[in-house]
Amino acid sequence: MLTNAFNTATAGLQALQVAIGTVSQNVANAGVAGYTKRAVSTISSGDGNSGVAATRIDRVFEEMALKQVRLETSQAAYASVKAEILAQIDKLNGKPGESTALDARLNGFARALQGLTTNSTSASVRNTVLTSASILADKIRSMADTLEAHRSGIEKRTAAEVSAASGLLASIASLNVKAAATSDNSVRAGILDQRDGQITQLARYMEVKQTIQRDGSATLMTGSGLVLVDHGAAATLAFDVGAISATLPAGGRVNLDLATIGSGSISAGVELRDVILPRAQRRLDDLAFGLAQAFTDRNVTAVQGRTGFELRVSDLANIKPGNTITISLGSGDAVRNVVLVASRLGAKGVDARQTVDSGARAQTFTIPANPATSQGYADAISAALAVVAPSMTVATSNAGTLIFSGAGIQGMVAAVTEPRSAGDFSGGFPRMALFVEGTGNSLVTGSLDDGSQRVGLARRLAVNAALVADTSPLAAVSKTSSDATGARPQFLYDALTASKQTFSSASGVGGMIPYTATVMSFAQDVVAAAGAEAAAAKTVNEQQSAAKADAEAWFAKGASVNLDEEMSRLIALQTAYSANARVLTASREMLDLLLRA
């Protein structure tokens, strides 16, 4: 019995020393970022469970709380990056009422045109029109250049984050190996803290799920189940030519899309680069396109005759590469557009996103060598329709008319650029090229022959150099006289403020269908859309930040060191230590007495 008491007290002192050391470690690391509270687990030992032993040092936290922290960290990072860039896009438009805002520049141009309607003989008023037009074009170009700079910056930041995430994956795998190889419980707990911290840091870049294996290793997967870390092996991430790829631990190389990456700043960066910033750029391109074509294009609506819809060949006489014939087919909610794009080249398929309707069936048709020939148009258009609308036919009449027939035709309109060139101020009068393609001072027609003219047009938009050299055509009385009158200025003003155009559905303004509005209204809607998106992103970011803070508070409640609790525990442990020490002292005294007897 004396020996049992001695052994029990000795085992108790040993276990208490470990526990006191753990409490001291907790106190010393209170407030240290990433440190998780420790606790000693004990078991009964000795004959008849007469002793106690410290088996391991456990980290104290709630698994669900840590899981929630990582989820909210990913979503908060995603929301934060999106909110930041959308706010910058909104800022580009300027605040309402500011003289440098997009709407203010457009209103200034409209006022200048309106002033020209009443004072068309004044050279200074005509110069004011061109000056305000130039200021507007400069504003649009500057905004487009800034968007491109944002896109380039996002791409560089995303590349850096992909590299950082790849480094974290390798480090987490290395910590798996270290934790498994360490027998010292205290050291192992520190390694696991470091590993958890790195996984949480990784969660800021991309959404990951953790599974703890029997040996304590953490296996990391994407939300879609792609394994990124398996024991000591880790995927290697790479960012090359805009794509994110992963060389997996099990071998093989895959590209990571938005669905695979999930939330996180990398996902936000990819979405901004590939979706949000291109959409903002497309809105500016469409605004530039509409601004140029408002003053040059004539829309010709086909007339429904007895045998089909009729277009006069004379109405297509000035058609140019990029001009379109849009045919609405179907019935009820199933109406879909077929867009035929004029071209100097052979017929080919067209990415519908480069037309006014991203959901259309699109095809080019070859402009006849003799544009006055009905049969030439019929043959070229029939070849295109055979691909995108084979049920339709095109015939000619003796009156120089194209007759379109087929089931389900709801309507048809042709958009034709009337001036023959940027310097032509009589063809198609009163239409004229006020804004042009800055490269070569050429007409804006939407040509697809040498790439899409629409793409990046906002960065190239300019005022017609021929008008800068001679402003008199702004107020020409007719196509044969340069005498000043208010007729052309009134047309130009109405084209900007009253005449409606069809804007691309790819911009997302007005929904996912082609959007009909005046240039002024479209510009206002572009500004409003950017403001609404920025406001919505800001709200989501604030909500997500609050959710992340709540999750961190939940985790900290269980994992952080409470000094009052630790001091109380230390007092209890010291009391128990003193008691065991007294038992050990008493046992020694009794043993001494027995030995002297």
Coordinates of C-alpha atoms in Angstrom, one line a residue:
M1 CA 0.0 0.0 0.0
L2 CA 2.9 2.4 0.8
T3 CA 4.4 1.7 -2.6
N4 CA 1.1 2.3 -4.3
A5 CA 0.7 5.7 -2.6
F6 CA 4.3 6.6 -3.6
N7 CA 3.7 5.6 -7.2
T8 CA 0.3 7.3 -7.4
A9 CA 1.7 10.5 -6.1
T10 CA 4.7 10.4 -8.4
A11 CA 2.5 9.8 -11.5
G12 CA 0.2 12.6 -10.3
L13 CA 3.1 15.0 -10.0
Q14 CA 4.3 14.0 -13.5
A15 CA 0.9 14.5 -15.1
L16 CA 0.4 17.8 -13.2
Q17 CA 3.8 19.1 -14.4
V18 CA 2.6 18.5 -18.0
A19 CA -0.7 20.2 -17.3
I20 CA 0.9 23.2 -15.5
G21 CA 3.3 23.6 -18.4
T22 CA 0.4 23.6 -20.9
V23 CA -1.4 26.2 -18.9
S24 CA 1.8 28.3 -18.8
Q25 CA 2.1 27.9 -22.5
N26 CA -1.5 29.1 -22.9
V27 CA -1.0 32.1 -20.8
A28 CA 2.3 33.0 -22.6
N29 CA 0.6 32.8 -26.0
A30 CA -2.7 34.5 -25.1
G31 CA -3.5 37.0 -27.9
V32 CA -1.0 35.4 -30.3
A33 CA -2.6 35.2 -33.8
G34 CA -3.1 31.6 -34.8
Y35 CA -2.5 30.1 -31.4
T36 CA -5.2 27.6 -30.3
K37 CA -5.8 26.9 -26.6
R38 CA -4.3 23.6 -25.4
A39 CA -5.6 21.1 -22.9
V40 CA -4.1 17.9 -21.4
S41 CA -5.9 14.6 -21.7
T42 CA -5.2 12.0 -19.0
I43 CA -5.9 8.3 -18.4
S44 CA -5.8 6.1 -15.4
S45 CA -2.7 4.0 -15.0
G46 CA -1.1 1.6 -12.6
D47 CA -2.5 -1.4 -10.8
G48 CA -6.2 -1.1 -10.2
N49 CA -6.1 2.3 -12.0
S50 CA -4.4 3.7 -9.0
G51 CA -2.4 6.3 -11.0
V52 CA -2.8 8.9 -13.7
A53 CA -0.9 9.7 -16.8
A54 CA -0.9 12.5 -19.4
T55 CA -1.6 10.9 -22.8
R56 CA -1.6 13.9 -25.2
I57 CA -2.0 17.6 -25.5
D58 CA -5.1 18.5 -27.5
R59 CA -5.9 21.8 -29.2
V60 CA -9.3 23.0 -28.0
F61 CA -11.7 24.4 -30.7
E62 CA -14.9 23.6 -32.5
E63 CA -14.5 21.9 -35.9
M64 CA -17.7 23.4 -37.2
A65 CA -16.6 26.9 -36.2
L66 CA -13.3 26.5 -38.0
K67 CA -15.1 25.2 -41.1
Q68 CA -17.4 28.2 -41.0
V69 CA -14.5 30.6 -40.7
R70 CA -12.9 29.2 -43.8
L71 CA -16.2 29.3 -45.8
E72 CA -16.9 32.9 -44.8
T73 CA -13.2 33.9 -45.4
S74 CA -13.5 32.6 -49.0
Q75 CA -16.8 34.4 -49.6
A76 CA -15.7 37.6 -47.9
A77 CA -12.5 37.7 -50.1
Y78 CA -14.6 37.2 -53.2
A79 CA -17.1 39.9 -52.2
S80 CA -14.4 42.3 -51.2
V81 CA -12.5 42.1 -54.5
K82 CA -15.7 42.4 -56.6
A83 CA -16.9 45.4 -54.5
E84 CA -13.6 47.1 -54.9
I85 CA -13.4 46.9 -58.7
L86 CA -17.2 47.6 -59.3
A87 CA -16.8 50.7 -57.1
Q88 CA -14.0 51.8 -59.4
I89 CA -16.0 51.1 -62.5
D90 CA -18.8 53.2 -61.1
K91 CA -16.4 56.0 -60.2
L92 CA -15.3 56.2 -63.8
N93 CA -18.7 57.4 -64.8
G94 CA -18.4 60.3 -62.4
K95 CA -20.9 61.6 -59.8
P96 CA -24.1 63.0 -61.2
G97 CA -23.8 66.8 -61.5
E98 CA -20.0 66.7 -61.8
S99 CA -18.7 68.5 -64.9
T100 CA -16.4 65.6 -65.8
A101 CA -19.0 62.9 -65.5
L102 CA -20.0 60.9 -68.5
D103 CA -23.6 62.1 -68.5
A104 CA -22.4 65.7 -68.2
R105 CA -20.1 65.4 -71.2
L106 CA -22.9 63.9 -73.2
N107 CA -25.4 66.6 -72.1
G108 CA -22.8 69.2 -73.0
F109 CA -22.6 67.8 -76.5
A110 CA -26.4 67.7 -76.8
R111 CA -26.6 71.3 -75.7
A112 CA -24.0 72.3 -78.3
L113 CA -26.0 70.6 -81.1
Q114 CA -29.2 72.3 -79.8
G115 CA -27.4 75.7 -79.9
L116 CA -26.4 75.0 -83.5
T117 CA -30.0 74.5 -84.6
T118 CA -30.7 78.1 -83.9
N119 CA -27.3 79.6 -84.9
S120 CA -26.0 77.4 -87.7
T121 CA -24.2 80.2 -89.5
S122 CA -21.8 80.8 -86.6
A123 CA -18.4 79.2 -87.1
S124 CA -17.7 79.6 -83.3
V125 CA -20.9 77.6 -82.5
R126 CA -19.9 74.9 -85.0
N127 CA -16.5 74.8 -83.3
T128 CA -18.2 74.5 -80.0
V129 CA -20.1 71.4 -81.3
L130 CA -16.8 69.8 -82.3
T131 CA -15.1 70.7 -79.1
S132 CA -17.8 69.2 -77.0
A133 CA -17.8 66.1 -79.3
S134 CA -14.0 65.8 -78.8
I135 CA -14.4 66.1 -75.0
L136 CA -17.0 63.4 -75.0
A137 CA -14.9 61.1 -77.2
D138 CA -11.9 61.8 -74.9
K139 CA -14.0 60.8 -71.9
I140 CA -15.1 57.6 -73.4
R141 CA -11.6 56.7 -74.5
S142 CA -10.2 57.5 -71.1
M143 CA -12.8 55.3 -69.4
A144 CA -12.1 52.5 -71.8
D145 CA -8.3 52.8 -71.2
T146 CA -8.8 52.7 -67.5
L147 CA -11.0 49.6 -67.7
E148 CA -8.2 47.9 -69.7
A149 CA -5.7 49.0 -67.1
H150 CA -8.0 47.5 -64.4
R151 CA -8.2 44.3 -66.4
S152 CA -4.4 44.1 -66.7
G153 CA -4.0 44.8 -63.0
I154 CA -6.5 42.1 -62.0
E155 CA -4.7 39.6 -64.2
K156 CA -1.4 40.4 -62.6
R157 CA -2.9 40.2 -59.1
T158 CA -4.6 36.9 -59.9
A159 CA -1.4 35.5 -61.2
A160 CA 0.4 36.4 -58.0
E161 CA -2.4 34.9 -55.9
V162 CA -2.3 31.7 -57.9
S163 CA 1.4 31.5 -57.2
A164 CA 0.8 32.2 -53.5
A165 CA -1.9 29.6 -53.3
S166 CA 0.3 27.0 -54.9
G167 CA 3.0 27.8 -52.4
L168 CA 0.5 27.3 -49.5
L169 CA -0.6 23.9 -50.9
A170 CA 3.1 22.8 -50.9
S171 CA 3.6 24.1 -47.4
I172 CA 0.5 22.4 -46.1
A173 CA 1.6 19.1 -47.5
S174 CA 5.0 19.6 -45.9
L175 CA 3.4 20.3 -42.5
N176 CA 1.3 17.1 -42.9
V177 CA 4.6 15.2 -43.0
K178 CA 6.1 17.1 -40.1
A179 CA 3.1 16.6 -37.9
A180 CA 3.0 12.8 -38.6
A181 CA 6.8 12.5 -37.8
T182 CA 6.7 14.4 -34.5
S183 CA 6.3 12.5 -31.2
D184 CA 6.3 15.6 -29.0
N185 CA 2.7 16.5 -28.4
S186 CA 3.4 20.1 -27.7
V187 CA 5.5 20.6 -30.9
R188 CA 2.9 18.7 -32.9
A189 CA 0.1 21.0 -31.7
G190 CA 2.2 24.0 -32.8
I191 CA 2.6 22.4 -36.3
L192 CA -1.1 21.8 -36.5
D193 CA -1.8 25.4 -35.6
Q194 CA 0.5 26.5 -38.4
R195 CA -1.2 24.2 -40.8
D196 CA -4.7 25.4 -39.9
G197 CA -3.5 29.0 -40.3
Q198 CA -2.2 28.3 -43.7
I199 CA -5.4 26.5 -44.8
T200 CA -7.4 29.4 -43.6
Q201 CA -5.1 31.7 -45.5
L202 CA -5.5 29.5 -48.6
A203 CA -9.3 29.8 -48.2
R204 CA -8.9 33.5 -48.9
Y205 CA -7.7 32.7 -52.4
M206 CA -10.0 29.7 -53.1
E207 CA -12.7 27.7 -51.5
V208 CA -11.3 24.4 -50.0
K209 CA -12.7 21.5 -48.0
Q210 CA -10.7 19.7 -45.4
T211 CA -10.8 16.0 -44.3
I212 CA -8.6 14.8 -41.5
Q213 CA -7.2 11.3 -42.1
R214 CA -6.5 8.7 -39.4
D215 CA -2.9 9.7 -39.2
G216 CA -3.8 13.3 -38.6
S217 CA -3.0 14.5 -42.2
A218 CA -5.3 17.1 -43.7
T219 CA -6.6 16.2 -47.2
L220 CA -7.8 19.3 -49.1
M221 CA -10.2 19.4 -51.9
T222 CA -12.1 21.9 -54.0
G223 CA -15.8 22.2 -53.6
S224 CA -16.2 20.0 -56.7
G225 CA -14.0 17.2 -55.2
L226 CA -10.7 17.9 -56.9
V227 CA -7.9 16.8 -54.5
L228 CA -5.3 19.5 -53.9
V229 CA -3.4 18.0 -51.0
D230 CA -3.1 14.3 -50.1
H231 CA -0.8 13.6 -47.2
G232 CA 2.6 14.9 -48.3
A233 CA 1.7 15.5 -51.9
A234 CA 0.3 18.8 -53.2
A235 CA -1.1 20.1 -56.5
T236 CA 0.9 22.7 -58.3
L237 CA -1.1 25.7 -59.6
A238 CA -0.1 27.7 -62.6
F239 CA -1.4 30.8 -64.4
D240 CA -0.6 30.7 -68.0
V241 CA -2.1 32.7 -70.9
G242 CA -5.0 33.7 -68.7
A243 CA -5.9 30.1 -67.7
I244 CA -5.5 28.5 -64.2
S245 CA -4.3 24.9 -64.3
A246 CA -3.5 22.4 -61.6
T247 CA -1.0 19.5 -61.8
L248 CA -2.7 17.1 -59.3
P249 CA -1.0 15.0 -56.6
A250 CA -2.4 11.9 -58.3
G251 CA -1.0 13.0 -61.6
G252 CA -2.6 14.7 -64.6
R253 CA -3.2 18.3 -65.4
V254 CA -6.6 20.1 -65.4
N255 CA -7.8 23.6 -65.9
L256 CA -9.7 25.2 -63.0
D257 CA -12.8 27.1 -63.9
L258 CA -15.0 29.3 -61.7
A259 CA -17.1 26.4 -60.6
T260 CA -14.0 24.4 -59.5
I261 CA -12.4 27.4 -57.7
G262 CA -15.6 28.3 -55.9
S263 CA -15.3 31.5 -53.8
G264 CA -12.2 33.4 -52.9
S265 CA -10.2 36.3 -54.4
I266 CA -8.9 34.2 -57.3
S267 CA -12.4 33.4 -58.3
A268 CA -13.4 37.0 -58.1
G269 CA -10.3 38.0 -60.2
V270 CA -11.2 35.5 -62.9
E271 CA -14.8 36.7 -63.0
L272 CA -13.7 40.3 -63.1
R273 CA -11.2 39.7 -65.9
D274 CA -13.4 37.4 -68.0
V275 CA -17.0 38.6 -67.3
I276 CA -17.4 41.9 -65.4
L277 CA -14.7 44.1 -66.9
P278 CA -15.4 42.9 -70.5
R279 CA -19.0 43.6 -69.9
A280 CA -18.2 47.1 -68.8
Q281 CA -15.9 47.5 -71.8
R282 CA -18.7 46.2 -74.0
R283 CA -21.1 48.8 -72.7
L284 CA -18.6 51.6 -73.6
D285 CA -18.0 50.0 -77.0
D286 CA -21.7 49.9 -77.6
L287 CA -22.1 53.5 -76.5
A288 CA -19.3 54.5 -78.9
F289 CA -20.9 52.4 -81.6
G290 CA -24.3 53.9 -81.1
L291 CA -22.9 57.4 -80.9
A292 CA -21.2 57.0 -84.3
Q293 CA -24.0 55.2 -86.0
A294 CA -26.7 57.5 -84.7
F295 CA -25.6 60.1 -87.3
T296 CA -24.8 57.8 -90.2
D297 CA -27.1 54.8 -90.3
R298 CA -30.6 54.4 -91.7
N299 CA -32.9 51.6 -90.6
V300 CA -35.0 50.1 -93.4
T301 CA -38.0 48.1 -92.3
A302 CA -39.2 45.4 -94.7
V303 CA -42.8 45.7 -95.9
Q304 CA -45.0 42.6 -95.6
G305 CA -46.4 41.8 -99.1
R306 CA -48.6 39.1 -100.4
T307 CA -45.9 36.6 -100.8
G308 CA -43.4 37.6 -98.1
F309 CA -41.4 40.5 -96.6
E310 CA -40.0 42.9 -99.2
L311 CA -36.8 44.9 -99.2
R312 CA -35.9 47.2 -102.1
V313 CA -32.5 46.7 -103.5
S314 CA -32.1 50.4 -103.7
D315 CA -32.4 50.6 -100.0
L316 CA -29.3 48.4 -99.7
A317 CA -27.3 50.3 -102.3
N318 CA -24.9 51.8 -99.8
I319 CA -24.6 48.7 -97.6
K320 CA -21.1 48.2 -96.2
P321 CA -19.2 45.5 -94.3
G322 CA -20.7 45.2 -90.9
N323 CA -24.2 46.5 -91.8
T324 CA -26.9 44.0 -91.0
I325 CA -30.2 42.5 -92.0
T326 CA -32.0 41.3 -88.9
I327 CA -34.9 38.8 -89.3
S328 CA -37.2 37.8 -86.4
L329 CA -38.4 34.2 -86.7
G330 CA -40.7 32.2 -84.5
S331 CA -43.9 32.8 -82.6
G332 CA -45.0 33.8 -79.1
D333 CA -42.1 33.5 -76.7
A334 CA -40.0 31.5 -79.1
V335 CA -39.1 34.4 -81.4
R336 CA -35.4 34.4 -82.2
N337 CA -33.3 36.7 -84.4
V338 CA -31.3 35.7 -87.5
V339 CA -28.6 38.4 -88.1
L340 CA -27.0 38.5 -91.5
V341 CA -23.8 40.6 -91.6
A342 CA -22.6 42.2 -94.8
S343 CA -19.0 41.4 -95.8
R344 CA -16.5 41.8 -98.6
L345 CA -15.3 38.3 -97.9
G346 CA -16.9 34.9 -98.3
A347 CA -19.8 33.8 -96.1
K348 CA -18.8 32.5 -92.7
G349 CA -20.2 31.9 -89.3
V350 CA -20.3 34.8 -86.8
D351 CA -20.0 34.9 -83.0
A352 CA -23.4 36.4 -82.3
R353 CA -21.9 38.3 -79.4
Q354 CA -20.4 40.6 -82.0
T355 CA -23.9 41.6 -83.2
V356 CA -26.8 43.4 -81.5
D357 CA -28.2 40.0 -80.3
S358 CA -25.9 37.6 -78.5
G359 CA -28.6 34.9 -78.7
A360 CA -29.1 35.2 -82.4
R361 CA -28.1 32.9 -85.2
A362 CA -25.5 34.9 -87.2
Q363 CA -23.8 34.6 -90.6
T364 CA -22.1 36.9 -93.0
F365 CA -23.2 37.3 -96.6
T366 CA -21.1 38.7 -99.4
I367 CA -21.9 42.1 -100.8
P368 CA -22.4 41.7 -104.5
A369 CA -19.8 43.2 -106.8
N370 CA -22.7 45.1 -108.5
P371 CA -24.8 46.4 -105.5
A372 CA -27.6 47.4 -107.9
T373 CA -28.2 43.8 -108.9
S374 CA -31.2 42.1 -107.3
Q375 CA -30.0 38.6 -108.2
G376 CA -26.6 39.2 -106.7
Y377 CA -28.2 40.0 -103.3
A378 CA -30.6 37.1 -103.6
D379 CA -27.8 34.6 -104.3
A380 CA -25.6 36.0 -101.5
I381 CA -28.3 36.2 -98.9
S382 CA -29.7 32.7 -99.8
A383 CA -26.3 31.2 -99.3
A384 CA -26.2 32.7 -95.8
L385 CA -29.8 31.7 -94.9
A386 CA -29.1 28.1 -96.0
V387 CA -26.8 27.9 -92.9
V388 CA -28.8 29.8 -90.3
A389 CA -32.4 29.6 -91.5
P390 CA -32.7 26.9 -94.2
S391 CA -36.5 27.2 -94.2
M392 CA -36.4 30.7 -95.7
T393 CA -36.1 31.6 -99.3
V394 CA -35.2 34.8 -101.1
A395 CA -36.6 35.7 -104.6
T396 CA -36.4 38.8 -106.7
S397 CA -39.1 40.8 -108.5
N398 CA -38.9 42.8 -111.7
A399 CA -39.3 46.0 -109.5
G400 CA -35.9 45.4 -108.0
T401 CA -37.2 44.0 -104.7
L402 CA -36.0 41.1 -102.6
I403 CA -38.9 38.9 -101.3
F404 CA -38.2 36.9 -98.2
S405 CA -40.6 34.1 -97.5
G406 CA -40.9 31.2 -95.0
A407 CA -42.9 30.2 -92.0
G408 CA -42.6 32.2 -88.8
I409 CA -41.2 35.5 -90.2
Q410 CA -42.3 38.2 -87.7
G411 CA -40.4 41.1 -89.1
M412 CA -37.2 42.3 -90.8
V413 CA -35.0 45.4 -90.7
A414 CA -31.8 46.4 -92.5
A415 CA -29.3 48.8 -91.0
V416 CA -27.3 50.7 -93.6
T417 CA -24.5 53.2 -93.2
E418 CA -25.4 56.0 -95.7
P419 CA -22.2 58.1 -96.2
R420 CA -19.8 56.5 -98.6
S421 CA -16.8 57.6 -96.5
A422 CA -15.9 59.7 -93.5
G423 CA -15.4 62.6 -95.8
D424 CA -18.7 62.2 -97.6
F425 CA -21.1 64.8 -96.3
S426 CA -23.6 64.6 -99.2
G427 CA -24.4 60.9 -99.5
G428 CA -27.4 60.0 -97.5
F429 CA -28.0 63.6 -96.5
P430 CA -28.6 64.8 -93.7
R431 CA -26.7 61.8 -92.3
M432 CA -23.0 62.4 -91.8
A433 CA -20.0 60.9 -89.9
L434 CA -19.5 63.0 -86.9
F435 CA -17.7 60.3 -84.9
V436 CA -15.4 57.9 -86.6
E437 CA -13.0 55.0 -86.1
G438 CA -9.8 56.9 -85.0
T439 CA -7.6 54.4 -86.9
G440 CA -7.6 55.8 -90.4
N441 CA -10.5 58.2 -89.7
S442 CA -12.9 55.7 -91.2
L443 CA -16.6 55.0 -90.9
V444 CA -18.0 53.0 -88.1
T445 CA -20.0 50.2 -89.7
G446 CA -19.5 47.3 -87.4
S447 CA -17.3 45.4 -90.0
L448 CA -16.2 41.9 -89.1
D449 CA -13.9 41.5 -92.1
D450 CA -10.7 42.4 -90.3
G451 CA -11.7 41.4 -86.8
S452 CA -14.6 43.0 -85.0
Q453 CA -14.6 46.7 -85.3
R454 CA -17.0 46.9 -82.4
V455 CA -14.4 45.4 -80.0
G456 CA -12.4 48.1 -78.4
L457 CA -14.1 50.8 -80.4
A458 CA -14.4 53.0 -77.3
R459 CA -10.6 53.2 -77.1
R460 CA -10.4 54.4 -80.7
L461 CA -13.4 56.7 -81.0
A462 CA -12.6 60.1 -82.5
V463 CA -14.2 63.2 -84.0
N464 CA -14.1 63.2 -87.8
A465 CA -10.9 64.9 -88.9
A466 CA -12.6 66.1 -92.1
L467 CA -15.1 68.1 -89.9
V468 CA -12.3 69.5 -87.8
A469 CA -10.7 70.8 -90.9
D470 CA -14.0 72.3 -92.2
T471 CA -17.0 72.7 -89.9
S472 CA -19.4 74.0 -92.6
P473 CA -20.9 70.6 -93.4
L474 CA -22.4 70.6 -89.9
A475 CA -24.9 73.1 -91.1
A476 CA -25.1 72.4 -94.9
V477 CA -28.6 73.1 -96.3
S478 CA -28.6 70.0 -98.6
K479 CA -26.4 67.5 -100.2
T480 CA -25.7 69.9 -103.1
S481 CA -25.4 73.2 -101.1
S482 CA -23.1 74.2 -98.2
D483 CA -25.3 77.2 -97.3
A484 CA -26.0 77.1 -93.6
T485 CA -29.4 76.1 -92.3
G486 CA -30.7 74.5 -89.1
A487 CA -32.1 71.4 -90.8
R488 CA -29.0 69.2 -90.5
P489 CA -28.2 70.4 -86.9
Q490 CA -31.8 69.5 -85.9
F491 CA -31.4 66.1 -87.5
L492 CA -28.1 65.6 -85.5
Y493 CA -29.7 66.7 -82.3
D494 CA -32.7 64.4 -82.8
A495 CA -30.5 61.5 -83.7
L496 CA -28.8 61.9 -80.4
T497 CA -31.7 62.6 -78.2
A498 CA -34.9 61.2 -79.9
S499 CA -34.1 58.6 -82.5
K500 CA -33.9 55.1 -81.0
Q501 CA -31.3 52.4 -81.8
T502 CA -30.9 48.8 -81.0
F503 CA -28.1 48.2 -78.6
S504 CA -26.3 44.9 -78.0
S505 CA -27.8 42.3 -75.5
A506 CA -24.2 41.4 -74.6
S507 CA -23.9 44.6 -72.5
G508 CA -26.5 43.4 -70.1
V509 CA -28.2 46.7 -70.1
G510 CA -32.0 46.2 -70.3
G511 CA -31.7 42.5 -69.8
M512 CA -30.3 39.7 -72.0
I513 CA -32.2 40.8 -75.1
P514 CA -31.4 43.6 -77.6
Y515 CA -32.2 46.9 -76.0
T516 CA -33.9 49.8 -77.9
A517 CA -33.2 53.3 -76.7
T518 CA -31.8 56.7 -77.7
V519 CA -28.1 57.2 -77.3
M520 CA -28.8 59.6 -74.4
S521 CA -31.0 57.0 -72.6
F522 CA -28.5 54.2 -73.2
A523 CA -25.7 56.3 -71.7
Q524 CA -27.9 57.0 -68.7
D525 CA -28.7 53.4 -68.4
V526 CA -25.0 52.4 -68.5
V527 CA -24.3 54.8 -65.7
A528 CA -27.3 53.6 -63.7
A529 CA -26.3 49.9 -64.2
A530 CA -22.8 50.5 -63.0
G531 CA -24.1 52.3 -59.9
A532 CA -26.6 49.6 -59.1
E533 CA -24.0 46.9 -59.5
A534 CA -21.5 48.8 -57.3
A535 CA -24.2 49.4 -54.6
A536 CA -25.3 45.7 -54.7
A537 CA -21.6 44.5 -54.4
K538 CA -21.0 46.9 -51.5
T539 CA -24.0 45.6 -49.7
V540 CA -22.9 42.0 -50.2
N541 CA -19.4 42.8 -49.1
E542 CA -20.7 44.4 -45.9
Q543 CA -22.9 41.4 -45.2
Q544 CA -20.1 39.0 -45.9
S545 CA -17.7 40.9 -43.7
A546 CA -20.2 40.7 -40.8
A547 CA -20.7 37.0 -41.4
K548 CA -16.9 36.5 -41.4
A549 CA -16.6 38.4 -38.1
D550 CA -19.3 36.4 -36.5
A551 CA -17.7 33.1 -37.6
E552 CA -14.3 34.3 -36.2
A553 CA -15.9 35.3 -32.9
W554 CA -17.6 31.8 -32.7
F555 CA -14.3 30.1 -33.3
A556 CA -12.4 32.4 -31.0
K557 CA -14.9 31.7 -28.2
G558 CA -13.8 28.1 -28.1
A559 CA -10.2 28.4 -29.2
S560 CA -8.8 31.5 -27.7
V561 CA -7.1 31.7 -24.3
N562 CA -9.1 33.1 -21.5
L563 CA -6.6 34.3 -18.9
D564 CA -9.1 34.2 -16.0
E565 CA -9.9 30.6 -16.8
E566 CA -6.3 29.7 -17.2
M567 CA -5.3 31.3 -13.9
S568 CA -8.2 29.5 -12.1
R569 CA -7.0 26.2 -13.7
L570 CA -3.4 27.0 -12.6
I571 CA -4.5 27.5 -9.0
A572 CA -6.3 24.2 -9.0
L573 CA -3.4 22.4 -10.6
Q574 CA -1.0 24.0 -8.0
T575 CA -3.3 22.8 -5.2
A576 CA -3.4 19.3 -6.6
Y577 CA 0.4 19.4 -7.1
S578 CA 0.8 20.4 -3.4
A579 CA -1.5 17.6 -2.3
N580 CA 0.4 15.0 -4.4
A581 CA 3.7 16.4 -3.0
R582 CA 2.4 16.0 0.5
V583 CA 1.4 12.4 -0.2
L584 CA 4.8 11.8 -1.6
T585 CA 6.5 13.4 1.5
A586 CA 4.3 11.4 3.9
S587 CA 5.2 8.2 2.0
R588 CA 8.9 8.9 2.3
E589 CA 8.5 9.7 6.1
M590 CA 6.6 6.4 6.6
L591 CA 9.2 4.5 4.6
D592 CA 12.0 6.1 6.7
L593 CA 10.3 5.1 10.0
L594 CA 9.8 1.5 8.7
L595 CA 13.5 1.3 7.8
R596 CA 14.6 2.5 11.2
A597 CA 12.4 0.0 13.0

